[in-house]
Coordinates of C-alpha atoms in Angstrom, one line a residue:
X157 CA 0.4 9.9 -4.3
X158 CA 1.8 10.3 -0.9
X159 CA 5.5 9.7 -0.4
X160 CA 4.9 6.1 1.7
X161 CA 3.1 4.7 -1.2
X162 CA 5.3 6.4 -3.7
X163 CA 8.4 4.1 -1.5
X164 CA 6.0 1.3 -1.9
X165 CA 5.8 0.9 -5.4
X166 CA 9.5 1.3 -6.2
X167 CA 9.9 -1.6 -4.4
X168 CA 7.1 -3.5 -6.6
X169 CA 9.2 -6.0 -8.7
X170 CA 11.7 -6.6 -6.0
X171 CA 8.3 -7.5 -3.9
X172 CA 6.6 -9.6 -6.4
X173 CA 9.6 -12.3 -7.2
X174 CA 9.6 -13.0 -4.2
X175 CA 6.6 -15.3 -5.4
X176 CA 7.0 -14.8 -8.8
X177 CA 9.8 -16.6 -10.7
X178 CA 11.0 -15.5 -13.9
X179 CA 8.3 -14.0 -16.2
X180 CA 10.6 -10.4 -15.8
X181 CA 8.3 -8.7 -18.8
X182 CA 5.2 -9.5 -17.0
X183 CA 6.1 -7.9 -13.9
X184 CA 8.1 -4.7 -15.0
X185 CA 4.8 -4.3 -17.1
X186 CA 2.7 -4.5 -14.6
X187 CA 4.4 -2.5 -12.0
X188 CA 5.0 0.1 -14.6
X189 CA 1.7 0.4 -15.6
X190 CA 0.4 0.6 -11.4
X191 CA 3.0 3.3 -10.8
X192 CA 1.6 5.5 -13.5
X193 CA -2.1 5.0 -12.4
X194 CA -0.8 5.8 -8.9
X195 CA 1.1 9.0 -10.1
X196 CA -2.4 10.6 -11.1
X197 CA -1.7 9.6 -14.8
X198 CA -4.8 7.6 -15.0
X199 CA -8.9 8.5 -15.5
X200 CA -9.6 8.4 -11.2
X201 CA -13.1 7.3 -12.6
X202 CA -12.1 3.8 -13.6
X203 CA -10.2 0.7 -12.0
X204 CA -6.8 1.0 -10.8
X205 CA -5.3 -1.6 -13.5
X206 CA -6.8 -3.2 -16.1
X207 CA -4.4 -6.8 -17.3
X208 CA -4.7 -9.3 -19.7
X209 CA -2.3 -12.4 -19.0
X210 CA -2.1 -14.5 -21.9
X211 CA 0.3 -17.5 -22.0
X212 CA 0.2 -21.5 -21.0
X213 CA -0.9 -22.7 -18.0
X214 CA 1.3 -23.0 -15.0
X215 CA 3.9 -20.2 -15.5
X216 CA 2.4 -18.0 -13.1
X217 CA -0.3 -15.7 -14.2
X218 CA -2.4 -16.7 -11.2
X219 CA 0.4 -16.1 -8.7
X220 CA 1.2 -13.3 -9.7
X221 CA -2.4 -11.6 -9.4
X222 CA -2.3 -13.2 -5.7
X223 CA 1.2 -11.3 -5.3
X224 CA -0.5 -8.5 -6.9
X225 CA -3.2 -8.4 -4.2
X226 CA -0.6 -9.5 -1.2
X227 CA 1.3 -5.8 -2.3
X228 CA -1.5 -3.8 -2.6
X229 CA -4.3 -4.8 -0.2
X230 CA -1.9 -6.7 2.3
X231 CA -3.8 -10.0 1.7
X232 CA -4.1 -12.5 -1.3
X233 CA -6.9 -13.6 0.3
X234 CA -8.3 -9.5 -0.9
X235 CA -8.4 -11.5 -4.2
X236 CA -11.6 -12.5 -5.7
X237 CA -11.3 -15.5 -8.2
X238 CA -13.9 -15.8 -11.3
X239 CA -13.9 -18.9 -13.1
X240 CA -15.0 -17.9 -16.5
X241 CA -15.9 -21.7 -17.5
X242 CA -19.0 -21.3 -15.2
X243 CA -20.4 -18.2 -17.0
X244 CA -20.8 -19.5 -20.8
X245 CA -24.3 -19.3 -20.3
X246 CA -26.4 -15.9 -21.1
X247 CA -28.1 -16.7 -17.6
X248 CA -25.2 -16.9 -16.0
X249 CA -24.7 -13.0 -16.0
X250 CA -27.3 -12.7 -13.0
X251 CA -24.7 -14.8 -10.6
X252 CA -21.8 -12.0 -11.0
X253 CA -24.0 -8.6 -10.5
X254 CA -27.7 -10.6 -8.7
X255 CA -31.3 -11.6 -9.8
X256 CA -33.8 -8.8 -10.8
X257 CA -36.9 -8.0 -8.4
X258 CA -39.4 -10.7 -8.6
X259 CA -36.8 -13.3 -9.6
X260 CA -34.9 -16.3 -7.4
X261 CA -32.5 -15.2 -5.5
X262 CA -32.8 -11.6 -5.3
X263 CA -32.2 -11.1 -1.7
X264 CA -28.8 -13.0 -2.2
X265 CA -27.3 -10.7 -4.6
X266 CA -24.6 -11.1 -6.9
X267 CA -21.3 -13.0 -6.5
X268 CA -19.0 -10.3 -7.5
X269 CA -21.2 -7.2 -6.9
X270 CA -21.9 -8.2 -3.2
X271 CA -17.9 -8.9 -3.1
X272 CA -16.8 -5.5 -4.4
X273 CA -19.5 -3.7 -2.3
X274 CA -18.6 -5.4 0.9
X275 CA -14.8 -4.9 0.4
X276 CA -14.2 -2.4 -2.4
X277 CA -9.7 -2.5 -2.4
X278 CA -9.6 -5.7 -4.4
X279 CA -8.1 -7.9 -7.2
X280 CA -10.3 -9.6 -9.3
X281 CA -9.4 -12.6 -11.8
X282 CA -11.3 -13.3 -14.2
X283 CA -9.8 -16.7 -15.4
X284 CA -10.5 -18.1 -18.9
X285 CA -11.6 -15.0 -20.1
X286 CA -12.1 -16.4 -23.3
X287 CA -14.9 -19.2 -22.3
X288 CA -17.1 -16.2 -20.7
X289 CA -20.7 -15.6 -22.8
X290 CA -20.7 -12.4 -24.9
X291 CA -22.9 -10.8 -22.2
X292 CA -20.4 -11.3 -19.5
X293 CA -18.1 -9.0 -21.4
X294 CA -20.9 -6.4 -21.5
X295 CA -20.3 -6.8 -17.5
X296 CA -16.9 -6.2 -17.9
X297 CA -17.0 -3.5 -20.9
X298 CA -19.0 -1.6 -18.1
X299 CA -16.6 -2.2 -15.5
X300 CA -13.1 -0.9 -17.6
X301 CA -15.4 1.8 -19.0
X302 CA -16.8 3.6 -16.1
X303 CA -15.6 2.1 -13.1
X304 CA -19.0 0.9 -11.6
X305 CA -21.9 -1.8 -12.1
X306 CA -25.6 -1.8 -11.0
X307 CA -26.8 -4.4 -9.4
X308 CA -29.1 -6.7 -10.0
X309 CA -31.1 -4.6 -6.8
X310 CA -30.6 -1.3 -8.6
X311 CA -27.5 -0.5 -6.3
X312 CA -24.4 1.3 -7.4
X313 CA -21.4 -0.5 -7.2
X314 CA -17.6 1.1 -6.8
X315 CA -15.2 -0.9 -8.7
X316 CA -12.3 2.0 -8.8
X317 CA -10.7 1.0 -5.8
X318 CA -10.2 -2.4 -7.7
X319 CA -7.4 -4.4 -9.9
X320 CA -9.1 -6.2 -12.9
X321 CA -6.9 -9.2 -13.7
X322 CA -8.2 -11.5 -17.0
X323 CA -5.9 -14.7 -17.9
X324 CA -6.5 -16.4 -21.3
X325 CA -4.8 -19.8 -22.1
X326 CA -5.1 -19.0 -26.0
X327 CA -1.6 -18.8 -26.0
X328 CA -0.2 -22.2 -25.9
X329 CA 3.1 -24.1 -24.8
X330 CA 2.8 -25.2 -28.4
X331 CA 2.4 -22.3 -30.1
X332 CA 4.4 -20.4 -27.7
X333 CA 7.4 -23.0 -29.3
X334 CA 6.1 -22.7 -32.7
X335 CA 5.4 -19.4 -33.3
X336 CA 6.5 -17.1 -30.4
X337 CA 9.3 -18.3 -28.6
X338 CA 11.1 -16.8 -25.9
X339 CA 10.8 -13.1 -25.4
X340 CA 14.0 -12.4 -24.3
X341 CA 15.8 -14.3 -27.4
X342 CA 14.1 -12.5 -29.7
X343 CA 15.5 -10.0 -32.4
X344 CA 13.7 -6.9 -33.0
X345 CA 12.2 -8.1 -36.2
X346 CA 11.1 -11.5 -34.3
X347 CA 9.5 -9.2 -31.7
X348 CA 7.5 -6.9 -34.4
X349 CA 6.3 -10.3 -36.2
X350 CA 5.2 -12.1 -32.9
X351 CA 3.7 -8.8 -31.4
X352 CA 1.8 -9.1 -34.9
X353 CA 0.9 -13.1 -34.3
X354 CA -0.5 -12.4 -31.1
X355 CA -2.5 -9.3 -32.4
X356 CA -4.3 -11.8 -34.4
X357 CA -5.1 -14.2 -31.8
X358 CA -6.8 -11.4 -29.5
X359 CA -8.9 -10.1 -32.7
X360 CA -9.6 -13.5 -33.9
X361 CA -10.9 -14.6 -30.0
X362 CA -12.2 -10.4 -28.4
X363 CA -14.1 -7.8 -30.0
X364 CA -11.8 -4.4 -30.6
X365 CA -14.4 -2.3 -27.8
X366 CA -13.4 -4.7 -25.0
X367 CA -9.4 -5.1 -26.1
X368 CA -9.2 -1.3 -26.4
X369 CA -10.2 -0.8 -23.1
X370 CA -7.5 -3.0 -21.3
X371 CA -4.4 -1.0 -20.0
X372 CA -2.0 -3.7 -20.8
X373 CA -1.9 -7.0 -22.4
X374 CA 1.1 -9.5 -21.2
X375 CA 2.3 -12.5 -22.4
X376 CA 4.0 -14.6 -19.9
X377 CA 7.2 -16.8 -21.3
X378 CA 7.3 -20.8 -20.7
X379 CA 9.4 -21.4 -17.9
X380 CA 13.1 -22.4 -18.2
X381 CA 15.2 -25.0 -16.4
X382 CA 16.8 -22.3 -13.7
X383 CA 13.5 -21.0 -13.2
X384 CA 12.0 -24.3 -13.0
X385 CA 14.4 -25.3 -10.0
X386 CA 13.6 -21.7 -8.0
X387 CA 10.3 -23.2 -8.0
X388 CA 10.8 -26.4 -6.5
X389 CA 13.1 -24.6 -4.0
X390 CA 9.8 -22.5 -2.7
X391 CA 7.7 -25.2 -2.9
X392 CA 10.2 -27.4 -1.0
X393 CA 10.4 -24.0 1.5
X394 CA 6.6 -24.0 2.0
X395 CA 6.3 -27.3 2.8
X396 CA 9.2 -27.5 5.9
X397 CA 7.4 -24.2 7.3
X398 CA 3.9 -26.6 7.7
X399 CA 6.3 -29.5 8.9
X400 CA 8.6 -27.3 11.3
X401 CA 4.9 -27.1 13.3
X402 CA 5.1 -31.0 14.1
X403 CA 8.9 -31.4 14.9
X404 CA 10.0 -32.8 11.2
X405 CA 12.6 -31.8 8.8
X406 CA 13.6 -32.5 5.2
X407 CA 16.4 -32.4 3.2
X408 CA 16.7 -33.3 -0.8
X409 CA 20.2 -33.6 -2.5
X410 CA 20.7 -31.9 -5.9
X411 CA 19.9 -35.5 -7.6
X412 CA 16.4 -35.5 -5.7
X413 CA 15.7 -32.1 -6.7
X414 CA 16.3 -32.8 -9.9
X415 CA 14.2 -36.0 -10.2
X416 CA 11.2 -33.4 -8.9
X417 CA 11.8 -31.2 -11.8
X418 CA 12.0 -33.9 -14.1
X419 CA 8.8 -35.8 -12.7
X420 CA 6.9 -32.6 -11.8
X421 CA 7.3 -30.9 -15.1
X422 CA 4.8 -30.8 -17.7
X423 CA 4.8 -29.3 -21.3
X424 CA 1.2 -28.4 -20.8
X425 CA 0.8 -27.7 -17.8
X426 CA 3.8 -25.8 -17.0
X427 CA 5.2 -26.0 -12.8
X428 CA 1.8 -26.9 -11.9
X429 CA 2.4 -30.8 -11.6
X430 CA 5.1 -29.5 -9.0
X431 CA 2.8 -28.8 -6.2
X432 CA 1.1 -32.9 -6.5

C-alpha cells in the first residue's frame, strides 16, 4: 500500500461523517475492514470489500456507500445503483451480465457488466438484496468468489478493482425496538443474544454459500434525536448552497428546526421524509 493511500485511509471515519451521521459501528466496520484489504491482508483475486447493511430505511446505508465511493474513487457518481426489486425474475439475470448470441439485445450488453468493464474502480449497491431471484445470487456468489463475471458475449469481466455494497431492510424499525435495540446500550449479554437474533434472520432470508462469502455484515442503529437534528442541519446546509446561486438566504430558529424534525421524521422511514 503506498504511504499516500496508507494517510488516506486513516483519515476514513473522520472523512465519511462528514455525510454520515451517527451509525459509529457501521463506519469503524467498514473502514476497518478496507484498511486491512488495502494492507495486502486480503485474496488480490477478489473485490476490494464485500458489505451487508442491514437495518430500517432512512438511517443511512445508502449514503454511506455514496461516501464510500466519494473516498475512494473521488466521485459518488463512481457508484453504480442496483435495484434488486427489478430482478425477481429468473430472466432478469440477462439485464445485469447481457443476452446470449442469437438473443434480443445482445449487442447492448449487460447493465452492470458493461458498467464495470467501461469503468472498473467502482461501488456497487445492490439494494433490497433480499427481493433478488435465486439466480441473481448465483451472479453475485461468482462475483465475491472469484472476482470476475462472463458476460453475456463471452467476455471477461474485472470486478476486483470494485466495492460490493448489499442493503437488506429485513431489519425493521420495529423489530430493531423489539428485539435489538440500540447497539451502543447494550450489555454484553444483550449483544451475544441480538448477534444471535440477527443470525437467524440472515439464515432464515440467504443461503450459508452466499453469507460466508461476505467480508462483513453491519447493522445500522435507528437514528436518535441529536443525530436526527445534524441531519436537518446538512440538509438545511445543502439547500442555501443551491440558493446562494440566485441571491437568497435562509435562516430557521431552533423552534423551526425543531418543527422540521418533528414533521420530517418517520418511524418507518427513518430521516428520509426530511429531504420532502
Amino acid at each position: 500500500m503506498l504511504n499516500d493511500e496508507s494517510k488516506k485511509l486513516m483519515k476514513i471515519e473522520k472523512y465519511l461523517h462528514k455525510r454520515v451521521i451517527g451509525q459509529n459501528n457501521a463506519v469503524k466496520s467498514i473502514s476497518d475492514a478496507l484498511r486491512r484489504s488495502r494492507a495486502g491482508l486480503k485474496d488480490p483475486s477478489k473485490p476490494i470489500g464485500s458489505f451487508l447493511f442491514m437495518g430500517p430505511t432512512g438511517v443511512g446505508k445508502t449514503e454511506l456507500a455514496k461516501a464510500l465511493s466519494e473516498f475512494m474513487f473521488d466521485d459518488e457518481l463512481n457508484m453504480i445503483r442496483v435495484d434488486m426489486s427489478e430482478y425477481v425474475e429468473k430472466h432478469s439475470v440477462s439485464r445485469l451480465i447481457g443476452s446470449p448470441p442469437g438473443y434480443v439485445g445482445f449487442d447492448e450488453g449487460g447493465q452492470l457488466t458493461e458498467s464495470v468493464r467501461r469503468r472498473p474502480y467502482r461501488v456497487i449497491l445492490f439494494d433490497e438484496i433480499e427481493k433478488a431471484h435465486p439466480d441473481v445470487f448465483n451472479i453475485l456468489l461468482q462475483i465475491l468468489d472469484d472476482g470476475r463475471l462472463t458476460d453475456g458475449q463471452g467476455r471477461t469481466v474485472d470486478f476486483t478493482n470494485t466495492i460490493i455494497i448489499m442493503t437488506s431492510n429485513l431489519i425493521t424499525a420495529d423489530n430493531m425496538t423489539n428485539n435489538f435495540g440500540f447497539l451502543q446500550d447494550l450489555s454484553d449479554q444483550e449483544a451475544v443474544k441480538q448477534r444471535s437474533s440477527i443470525d437467524q434472520v440472515l439464515k432464515k432470508s440467504f443461503r450459508p454459500e452466499f453469507i460466508n462469502r461476505i467480508d462483513e455484515i453491519i447493522v445500522f442503529e435507528k437514528l436518535t434525536k441529536d443525530e436526527l437534528k445534524q441531519i436537518s442541519d446538512l440538509i438545511i446546509k445543502d439547500i442555501q448552497k443551491r440558493l446562494d446561486e440566485k441571491g437568497i438566504e435562509i435562516h430557521l430558529s431552533d423552534s423551526a428546526k425543531e418543527l422540521l424534525i418533528a414533521e420530517g421524521y418517520d418511524e418507518e422511514f427513518g430521516a428520509r421524509p426530511l429531504n420532502d
